[in-house]
PDB file of C-alpha atoms in Angstrom:
ATOM      1  CA  MET A   1      42.561  10.781  14.504  1.00  0.00           C
ATOM      2  CA  LEU A   2      38.802  10.451  13.899  1.00  0.00           C
ATOM      3  CA  ILE A   3      39.241  11.227  10.191  1.00  0.00           C
ATOM      4  CA  ASP A   4      41.769   8.370   9.879  1.00  0.00           C
ATOM      5  CA  ALA A   5      39.265   6.020  11.529  1.00  0.00           C
ATOM      6  CA  LYS A   6      36.555   7.057   9.061  1.00  0.00           C
ATOM      7  CA  GLN A   7      38.882   6.500   6.112  1.00  0.00           C
ATOM      8  CA  ALA A   8      39.799   3.063   7.460  1.00  0.00           C
ATOM      9  CA  PHE A   9      36.119   2.120   7.767  1.00  0.00           C
ATOM     10  CA  THR A  10      35.277   3.251   4.256  1.00  0.00           C
ATOM     11  CA  GLN A  11      37.880   0.844   2.899  1.00  0.00           C
ATOM     12  CA  LEU A  12      36.340  -2.167   4.639  1.00  0.00           C
ATOM     13  CA  SER A  13      34.086  -4.465   2.680  1.00  0.00           C
ATOM     14  CA  GLU A  14      30.357  -3.959   2.975  1.00  0.00           C
ATOM     15  CA  GLU A  15      30.059  -7.402   4.562  1.00  0.00           C
ATOM     16  CA  THR A  16      32.547  -6.444   7.275  1.00  0.00           C
ATOM     17  CA  LEU A  17      30.749  -3.157   7.881  1.00  0.00           C
ATOM     18  CA  ILE A  18      27.418  -4.965   8.275  1.00  0.00           C
ATOM     19  CA  THR A  19      28.927  -7.412  10.755  1.00  0.00           C
ATOM     20  CA  ARG A  20      30.362  -4.530  12.768  1.00  0.00           C
ATOM     21  CA  VAL A  21      27.101  -2.565  12.651  1.00  0.00           C
ATOM     22  CA  LYS A  22      25.246  -5.639  13.945  1.00  0.00           C
ATOM     23  CA  SER A  23      27.588  -5.603  16.932  1.00  0.00           C
ATOM     24  CA  GLY A  24      26.793  -1.931  17.591  1.00  0.00           C
ATOM     25  CA  ASP A  25      29.783  -0.245  15.939  1.00  0.00           C
ATOM     26  CA  GLN A  26      28.673   3.342  15.214  1.00  0.00           C
ATOM     27  CA  ASN A  27      31.704   4.159  13.046  1.00  0.00           C
ATOM     28  CA  ALA A  28      30.894   1.212  10.783  1.00  0.00           C
ATOM     29  CA  TYR A  29      27.287   2.438  10.674  1.00  0.00           C
ATOM     30  CA  ALA A  30      28.489   5.881   9.581  1.00  0.00           C
ATOM     31  CA  ALA A  31      30.552   4.291   6.802  1.00  0.00           C
ATOM     32  CA  LEU A  32      27.570   2.179   5.686  1.00  0.00           C
ATOM     33  CA  TYR A  33      25.450   5.331   5.712  1.00  0.00           C
ATOM     34  CA  GLU A  34      27.949   7.138   3.469  1.00  0.00           C
ATOM     35  CA  LEU A  35      27.989   4.201   1.059  1.00  0.00           C
ATOM     36  CA  HIS A  36      24.214   4.178   0.576  1.00  0.00           C
ATOM     37  CA  VAL A  37      22.738   7.579   1.461  1.00  0.00           C
ATOM     38  CA  LYS A  38      22.698   8.987  -2.080  1.00  0.00           C
ATOM     39  CA  ARG A  39      20.886   5.992  -3.565  1.00  0.00           C
ATOM     40  CA  VAL A  40      18.389   5.881  -0.693  1.00  0.00           C
ATOM     41  CA  TYR A  41      17.707   9.609  -1.011  1.00  0.00           C
ATOM     42  CA  GLY A  42      17.314   9.279  -4.779  1.00  0.00           C
ATOM     43  CA  LEU A  43      14.676   6.567  -4.419  1.00  0.00           C
ATOM     44  CA  CYS A  44      12.843   8.538  -1.720  1.00  0.00           C
ATOM     45  CA  LEU A  45      12.863  11.660  -3.887  1.00  0.00           C
ATOM     46  CA  ARG A  46      11.534   9.769  -6.897  1.00  0.00           C
ATOM     47  CA  LEU A  47       8.723   8.240  -4.852  1.00  0.00           C
ATOM     48  CA  LEU A  48       7.786  11.294  -2.783  1.00  0.00           C
ATOM     49  CA  ALA A  49       8.555  14.127  -5.255  1.00  0.00           C
ATOM     50  CA  ASP A  50       9.408  16.493  -2.419  1.00  0.00           C
ATOM     51  CA  ARG A  51      12.952  17.240  -1.250  1.00  0.00           C
ATOM     52  CA  GLU A  52      12.093  17.832   2.408  1.00  0.00           C
ATOM     53  CA  HIS A  53       9.938  14.707   2.635  1.00  0.00           C
ATOM     54  CA  ALA A  54      12.637  12.713   0.835  1.00  0.00           C
ATOM     55  CA  GLU A  55      15.220  13.920   3.357  1.00  0.00           C
ATOM     56  CA  ASP A  56      12.932  12.968   6.253  1.00  0.00           C
ATOM     57  CA  ALA A  57      12.183   9.551   4.760  1.00  0.00           C
ATOM     58  CA  THR A  58      15.900   8.976   4.113  1.00  0.00           C
ATOM     59  CA  GLN A  59      16.646   9.661   7.759  1.00  0.00           C
ATOM     60  CA  GLU A  60      13.838   7.292   8.772  1.00  0.00           C
ATOM     61  CA  VAL A  61      15.369   4.592   6.545  1.00  0.00           C
ATOM     62  CA  PHE A  62      18.686   4.876   8.344  1.00  0.00           C
ATOM     63  CA  VAL A  63      17.064   4.934  11.782  1.00  0.00           C
ATOM     64  CA  GLN A  64      15.223   1.738  10.838  1.00  0.00           C
ATOM     65  CA  LEU A  65      18.436   0.314   9.399  1.00  0.00           C
ATOM     66  CA  TRP A  66      20.133   0.718  12.779  1.00  0.00           C
ATOM     67  CA  HIS A  67      17.226  -1.020  14.523  1.00  0.00           C
ATOM     68  CA  LYS A  68      16.630  -3.757  11.946  1.00  0.00           C
ATOM     69  CA  ILE A  69      20.131  -4.592  10.726  1.00  0.00           C
ATOM     70  CA  ALA A  70      20.074  -7.746  12.832  1.00  0.00           C
ATOM     71  CA  SER A  71      17.251  -9.082  10.646  1.00  0.00           C
ATOM     72  CA  PHE A  72      19.475  -8.914   7.555  1.00  0.00           C
ATOM     73  CA  GLU A  73      20.674 -12.484   7.132  1.00  0.00           C
ATOM     74  CA  GLY A  74      22.696 -12.069   3.961  1.00  0.00           C
ATOM     75  CA  GLN A  75      20.460 -14.269   1.805  1.00  0.00           C
ATOM     76  CA  SER A  76      20.276 -11.420  -0.714  1.00  0.00           C
ATOM     77  CA  GLN A  77      22.573  -8.516  -1.444  1.00  0.00           C
ATOM     78  CA  PHE A  78      22.491  -5.825   1.218  1.00  0.00           C
ATOM     79  CA  SER A  79      21.611  -3.186  -1.383  1.00  0.00           C
ATOM     80  CA  THR A  80      18.542  -5.235  -2.407  1.00  0.00           C
ATOM     81  CA  TRP A  81      17.420  -5.532   1.217  1.00  0.00           C
ATOM     82  CA  LEU A  82      18.039  -1.818   1.849  1.00  0.00           C
ATOM     83  CA  HIS A  83      16.162  -0.956  -1.333  1.00  0.00           C
ATOM     84  CA  SER A  84      13.134  -2.901  -0.112  1.00  0.00           C
ATOM     85  CA  VAL A  85      13.284  -1.204   3.293  1.00  0.00           C
ATOM     86  CA  THR A  86      13.561   2.189   1.566  1.00  0.00           C
ATOM     87  CA  SER A  87      10.582   1.554  -0.736  1.00  0.00           C
ATOM     88  CA  ASN A  88       8.404   0.420   2.159  1.00  0.00           C
ATOM     89  CA  ILE A  89       9.356   3.377   4.351  1.00  0.00           C
ATOM     90  CA  ALA A  90       8.822   5.917   1.557  1.00  0.00           C
ATOM     91  CA  ILE A  91       5.400   4.454   0.781  1.00  0.00           C
ATOM     92  CA  SER A  92       4.483   4.397   4.485  1.00  0.00           C
ATOM     93  CA  TYR A  93       5.760   7.951   4.846  1.00  0.00           C
ATOM     94  CA  LEU A  94       3.551   9.048   1.977  1.00  0.00           C
ATOM     95  CA  ARG A  95       0.505   7.337   3.474  1.00  0.00           C
ATOM     96  CA  LYS A  96       1.191   8.889   6.864  1.00  0.00           C
ATOM     97  CA  HIS A  97       1.473  12.384   5.431  1.00  0.00           C
ATOM     98  CA  LYS A  98      -1.201  12.031   2.771  1.00  0.00           C
ATOM     99  CA  ASN A  99      -3.911  13.861   4.755  1.00  0.00           C
ATOM    100  CA  TRP A 100      -1.641  16.848   5.163  1.00  0.00           C
ATOM    101  CA  LEU A 101      -0.589  16.735   1.511  1.00  0.00           C
ATOM    102  CA  GLN A 102      -4.208  16.585   0.328  1.00  0.00           C
ATOM    103  CA  LYS A 103      -5.001  19.763   2.257  1.00  0.00           C
ATOM    104  CA  VAL A 104      -2.122  21.568   0.567  1.00  0.00           C
ATOM    105  CA  VAL A 105      -2.374  20.247  -3.008  1.00  0.00           C
ATOM    106  CA  SER A 106      -4.977  18.461  -5.049  1.00  0.00           C
ATOM    107  CA  PHE A 107      -4.609  14.731  -5.628  1.00  0.00           C
ATOM    108  CA  GLU A 108      -3.917  15.116  -9.356  1.00  0.00           C
ATOM    109  CA  GLN A 109      -1.228  17.735  -8.844  1.00  0.00           C
ATOM    110  CA  SER A 110       0.648  15.992  -6.043  1.00  0.00           C
ATOM    111  CA  GLY A 111       3.791  15.715  -8.159  1.00  0.00           C
ATOM    112  CA  MET A 112       6.327  18.527  -8.132  1.00  0.00           C
ATOM    113  CA  ASP A 113       5.503  21.534 -10.249  1.00  0.00           C
ATOM    114  CA  GLU A 114       7.662  22.017 -13.321  1.00  0.00           C
ATOM    115  CA  GLN A 115       9.842  24.794 -11.882  1.00  0.00           C
ATOM    116  CA  SER A 116      10.558  22.921  -8.630  1.00  0.00           C
ATOM    117  CA  ALA A 117      11.515  19.833 -10.624  1.00  0.00           C
ATOM    118  CA  LEU A 118      13.820  21.912 -12.821  1.00  0.00           C
ATOM    119  CA  ASP A 119      15.463  23.406  -9.723  1.00  0.00           C
ATOM    120  CA  CYS A 120      16.526  19.970  -8.410  1.00  0.00           C
ATOM    121  CA  GLN A 121      20.264  19.883  -8.940  1.00  0.00           C
ATOM    122  CA  GLY A 122      22.018  16.661  -9.776  1.00  0.00           C
ATOM    123  CA  LEU A 123      19.014  15.083 -11.485  1.00  0.00           C
ATOM    124  CA  ASN A 124      18.952  14.178 -15.152  1.00  0.00           C
ATOM    125  CA  GLY A 125      16.141  15.127 -17.532  1.00  0.00           C
ATOM    126  CA  LEU A 126      14.098  11.954 -17.003  1.00  0.00           C
ATOM    127  CA  ASP A 127      14.295  12.234 -13.219  1.00  0.00           C
ATOM    128  CA  LYS A 128      13.063  15.813 -13.399  1.00  0.00           C
ATOM    129  CA  LEU A 129      10.120  14.746 -15.548  1.00  0.00           C
ATOM    130  CA  VAL A 130       9.322  11.812 -13.239  1.00  0.00           C
ATOM    131  CA  LEU A 131       9.057  14.189 -10.282  1.00  0.00           C
ATOM    132  CA  ARG A 132       6.277  16.065 -12.096  1.00  0.00           C
ATOM    133  CA  LEU A 133       4.080  12.967 -12.479  1.00  0.00           C
ATOM    134  CA  PRO A 134       0.914  12.656 -10.353  1.00  0.00           C
ATOM    135  CA  GLU A 135       1.527  10.649  -7.191  1.00  0.00           C
ATOM    136  CA  ARG A 136       0.155   7.204  -8.116  1.00  0.00           C
ATOM    137  CA  ALA A 137       1.522   7.294 -11.662  1.00  0.00           C
ATOM    138  CA  ARG A 138       4.933   8.394 -10.343  1.00  0.00           C
ATOM    139  CA  MET A 139       5.090   5.698  -7.700  1.00  0.00           C
ATOM    140  CA  VAL A 140       4.096   2.929 -10.109  1.00  0.00           C
ATOM    141  CA  PHE A 141       6.497   4.208 -12.771  1.00  0.00           C
ATOM    142  CA  VAL A 142       9.424   4.419 -10.351  1.00  0.00           C
ATOM    143  CA  LEU A 143       8.752   1.019  -8.819  1.00  0.00           C
ATOM    144  CA  HIS A 144       8.219  -0.744 -12.158  1.00  0.00           C
ATOM    145  CA  ALA A 145      10.419   0.968 -14.748  1.00  0.00           C
ATOM    146  CA  ILE A 146      13.263   2.161 -12.549  1.00  0.00           C
ATOM    147  CA  GLU A 147      13.338  -0.248  -9.619  1.00  0.00           C
ATOM    148  CA  GLY A 148      12.182  -3.388 -11.444  1.00  0.00           C
ATOM    149  CA  TYR A 149       9.184  -4.459  -9.377  1.00  0.00           C
ATOM    150  CA  ARG A 150       6.451  -6.512 -11.087  1.00  0.00           C
ATOM    151  CA  HIS A 151       2.930  -5.075 -11.261  1.00  0.00           C
ATOM    152  CA  GLU A 152       1.707  -7.769  -8.843  1.00  0.00           C
ATOM    153  CA  GLU A 153       4.270  -6.619  -6.261  1.00  0.00           C
ATOM    154  CA  ILE A 154       3.436  -2.955  -6.819  1.00  0.00           C
ATOM    155  CA  ALA A 155      -0.281  -3.661  -6.454  1.00  0.00           C
ATOM    156  CA  ALA A 156       0.364  -5.312  -3.086  1.00  0.00           C
ATOM    157  CA  MET A 157       2.692  -2.522  -1.917  1.00  0.00           C
ATOM    158  CA  LEU A 158       0.327   0.290  -2.913  1.00  0.00           C
ATOM    159  CA  ASP A 159      -2.904  -1.541  -2.065  1.00  0.00           C
ATOM    160  CA  MET A 160      -4.324  -1.360  -5.595  1.00  0.00           C
ATOM    161  CA  ALA A 161      -5.455  -3.776  -8.279  1.00  0.00           C
ATOM    162  CA  VAL A 162      -2.876  -5.138 -10.716  1.00  0.00           C
ATOM    163  CA  GLY A 163      -4.848  -3.546 -13.554  1.00  0.00           C
ATOM    164  CA  SER A 164      -4.644  -0.178 -11.803  1.00  0.00           C
ATOM    165  CA  SER A 165      -0.898  -0.530 -11.524  1.00  0.00           C
ATOM    166  CA  LYS A 166      -0.638  -1.251 -15.245  1.00  0.00           C
ATOM    167  CA  SER A 167      -2.975   1.630 -16.045  1.00  0.00           C
ATOM    168  CA  GLN A 168      -0.983   4.084 -13.905  1.00  0.00           C
ATOM    169  CA  PHE A 169       2.235   2.895 -15.541  1.00  0.00           C
ATOM    170  CA  HIS A 170       0.750   3.485 -18.986  1.00  0.00           C
ATOM    171  CA  ARG A 171      -0.463   6.926 -17.887  1.00  0.00           C
ATOM    172  CA  ALA A 172       2.997   7.819 -16.583  1.00  0.00           C
ATOM    173  CA  ARG A 173       4.661   6.706 -19.818  1.00  0.00           C
ATOM    174  CA  GLN A 174       2.225   8.767 -21.886  1.00  0.00           C
ATOM    175  CA  LEU A 175       2.783  11.886 -19.783  1.00  0.00           C
ATOM    176  CA  LEU A 176       6.566  11.466 -19.843  1.00  0.00           C
ATOM    177  CA  LYS A 177       6.550  10.970 -23.606  1.00  0.00           C
ATOM    178  CA  GLU A 178       4.389  14.074 -24.087  1.00  0.00           C
ATOM    179  CA  TRP A 179       6.553  16.216 -21.797  1.00  0.00           C
ATOM    180  CA  TYR A 180       9.784  14.934 -23.326  1.00  0.00           C
ATOM    181  CA  GLU A 181       8.595  15.679 -26.854  1.00  0.00           C
ATOM    182  CA  ASN A 182       7.610  19.217 -25.835  1.00  0.00           C
ATOM    183  CA  GLU A 183      10.976  20.060 -24.321  1.00  0.00           C
TER     184      GLU A 183
END
């Protein structure tokens, strides 16, 4: 009986699911989770370059979604709003865990090593190369080239100068080009 309920919820429109989640419907929340979990995880993985941290951040996104869904007013697409929430949580997660990460790896090498990136199943060649980028370059590249943020927005999100954002983007492109040509 529960399986039939889940199937019924997955066939509802996203708008209906959101309305039901706002009223506390946990089955609708589960359906909304299933609709968006892969994209949220993908963005977290690209920004954090660590599977375990990406999984943790993804869970945090959905915890926050449950608590903050009432603030979604429908003035933009839900996926756009969720994307913004995901980016902010992943960046906050990285800042929170940065001290620990710096003790384990150097700042320059805070991307995934080549073998770990290659081991990530389900990712295409570019995604695997992106995971190898140093932290700042990776974050700027993902936010600008993949997610479409402007350098001014990225600078505000990452607390850096606009010129630094552009410089990190250029650095990321150069590294990706070099790695791609050598493969």
